[in-house]
Amino acid sequence: MKILLIIFGIISFVLGAIGIILPILPTTPFLLLSAFLFSKSSDRFHQYLIQTKLYQKYINEMVIERKTTRKKRNQSLFTLTLVFFIAILITPVRIGKICLLIMMSIHHFIMLKKVEIVNE
């Protein structure tokens, strides 16, 4: 199980790094996912991740200080809405769809009401 978490964490981290170059692919959600996956797989990987420049630039202020720029917030919301929408479409169970909608709503509430917008 730890091997799968590490593999998915690396894939998520690479997608986040690519997102710096490609404006279509947002960085923040992928780096958040990789931080979560690495922290569950290995303390060593987690410590490495939180010391990287990418984490410090894109994630640290949102997680610790609850601050981000409008652009980063909007990219994050777009990506997560898209991911939730795809998950809702492919989930065959109605209660699963409802749970996904609730989780998406909570995430949007937190991002829109609890995370402060700072100037770039």
Coordinates of C-alpha atoms in Angstrom, one line a residue:
M1 CA 0.0 0.0 0.0
K2 CA 2.8 2.4 0.8
I3 CA 4.4 1.8 -2.6
L4 CA 1.1 2.9 -4.3
L5 CA 0.9 6.0 -2.2
I6 CA 4.5 6.9 -3.1
I7 CA 3.8 6.3 -6.9
F8 CA 0.6 8.4 -6.8
G9 CA 2.4 11.0 -4.8
I10 CA 5.2 11.3 -7.4
I11 CA 2.7 11.5 -10.2
S12 CA 0.7 14.2 -8.4
F13 CA 3.9 16.1 -7.7
V14 CA 5.1 15.9 -11.3
L15 CA 1.6 17.2 -12.5
G16 CA 1.9 20.0 -10.0
A17 CA 5.4 20.9 -11.3
I18 CA 4.1 20.8 -14.9
G19 CA 1.2 23.1 -13.8
I20 CA 3.8 25.9 -13.2
I21 CA 4.5 26.0 -16.9
L22 CA 1.0 25.1 -18.3
P23 CA -1.7 27.5 -17.1
I24 CA -4.4 25.0 -17.9
L25 CA -3.0 22.6 -15.3
P26 CA -3.1 24.2 -11.8
T27 CA -0.3 23.5 -9.4
T28 CA -1.9 23.9 -5.9
P29 CA -4.3 20.9 -5.9
F30 CA -1.7 18.5 -7.2
L31 CA 0.9 19.6 -4.7
L32 CA -1.7 19.3 -1.9
L33 CA -2.6 15.8 -3.0
S34 CA 1.1 14.8 -3.2
A35 CA 1.7 16.2 0.3
F36 CA -1.1 14.1 1.6
L37 CA 0.0 11.0 -0.2
F38 CA 3.6 11.4 0.8
S39 CA 2.7 12.1 4.5
K40 CA 0.7 8.8 4.5
S41 CA 3.4 6.8 2.9
S42 CA 6.6 8.0 4.5
D43 CA 7.8 10.6 7.0
R44 CA 11.0 11.0 5.0
F45 CA 9.1 11.8 1.8
H46 CA 6.8 14.2 3.7
Q47 CA 9.8 16.1 5.1
Y48 CA 11.4 16.3 1.7
L49 CA 8.2 17.6 0.1
I50 CA 7.5 20.4 2.6
Q51 CA 11.1 21.7 2.2
T52 CA 10.8 22.1 -1.6
K53 CA 10.5 25.5 -3.2
L54 CA 7.3 24.4 -5.0
Y55 CA 5.6 23.6 -1.7
Q56 CA 6.8 26.7 0.0
K57 CA 5.7 28.9 -2.9
Y58 CA 2.2 27.4 -3.7
I59 CA 1.0 25.4 -0.7
N60 CA 2.6 26.6 2.6
E61 CA 0.8 30.0 2.8
M62 CA -2.6 28.4 2.0
V63 CA -2.2 25.6 4.5
I64 CA -0.6 27.4 7.4
E65 CA -1.5 31.1 6.9
R66 CA -4.8 30.5 5.1
K67 CA -3.8 33.1 2.5
T68 CA -3.5 32.9 -1.3
T69 CA -3.8 34.9 -4.4
R70 CA -7.0 35.2 -6.4
K71 CA -5.5 33.4 -9.3
K72 CA -4.2 30.5 -7.3
R73 CA -7.6 30.1 -5.5
N74 CA -9.5 30.2 -8.8
Q75 CA -7.2 27.6 -10.4
S76 CA -7.6 25.4 -7.4
L77 CA -11.4 25.7 -7.4
F78 CA -11.6 25.0 -11.1
T79 CA -9.5 21.9 -10.9
L80 CA -11.3 20.5 -7.9
T81 CA -14.7 21.3 -9.4
L82 CA -13.7 19.4 -12.6
V83 CA -12.4 16.5 -10.6
F84 CA -15.5 16.3 -8.5
F85 CA -17.7 16.6 -11.6
I86 CA -16.0 13.7 -13.3
A87 CA -16.2 11.6 -10.1
I88 CA -19.9 12.4 -9.8
L89 CA -20.5 11.4 -13.4
I90 CA -18.7 8.0 -13.0
T91 CA -20.1 7.2 -9.6
P92 CA -23.0 4.7 -10.1
V93 CA -24.4 5.0 -6.5
R94 CA -26.7 7.9 -5.7
I95 CA -25.5 8.3 -2.1
G96 CA -21.9 8.5 -3.4
K97 CA -22.9 11.3 -5.7
I98 CA -24.5 13.1 -2.8
C99 CA -21.4 12.6 -0.6
L100 CA -19.2 14.0 -3.4
L101 CA -21.5 17.1 -3.8
I102 CA -21.3 17.7 -0.1
M103 CA -17.5 17.4 0.0
M104 CA -17.2 19.7 -3.0
S105 CA -19.5 22.3 -1.3
I106 CA -17.5 22.2 1.9
H107 CA -14.3 22.7 -0.1
H108 CA -15.8 25.6 -2.0
F109 CA -17.0 27.2 1.3
I110 CA -13.6 26.9 2.9
M111 CA -11.8 28.3 -0.1
L112 CA -14.3 31.2 -0.6
K113 CA -14.9 32.1 3.0
K114 CA -12.0 31.0 5.1
V115 CA -9.0 31.6 2.9
E116 CA -7.9 35.2 2.7
I117 CA -7.1 36.7 -0.7
V118 CA -3.8 38.7 -0.9
N119 CA -2.4 40.8 -3.7
E120 CA 0.1 39.1 -6.0

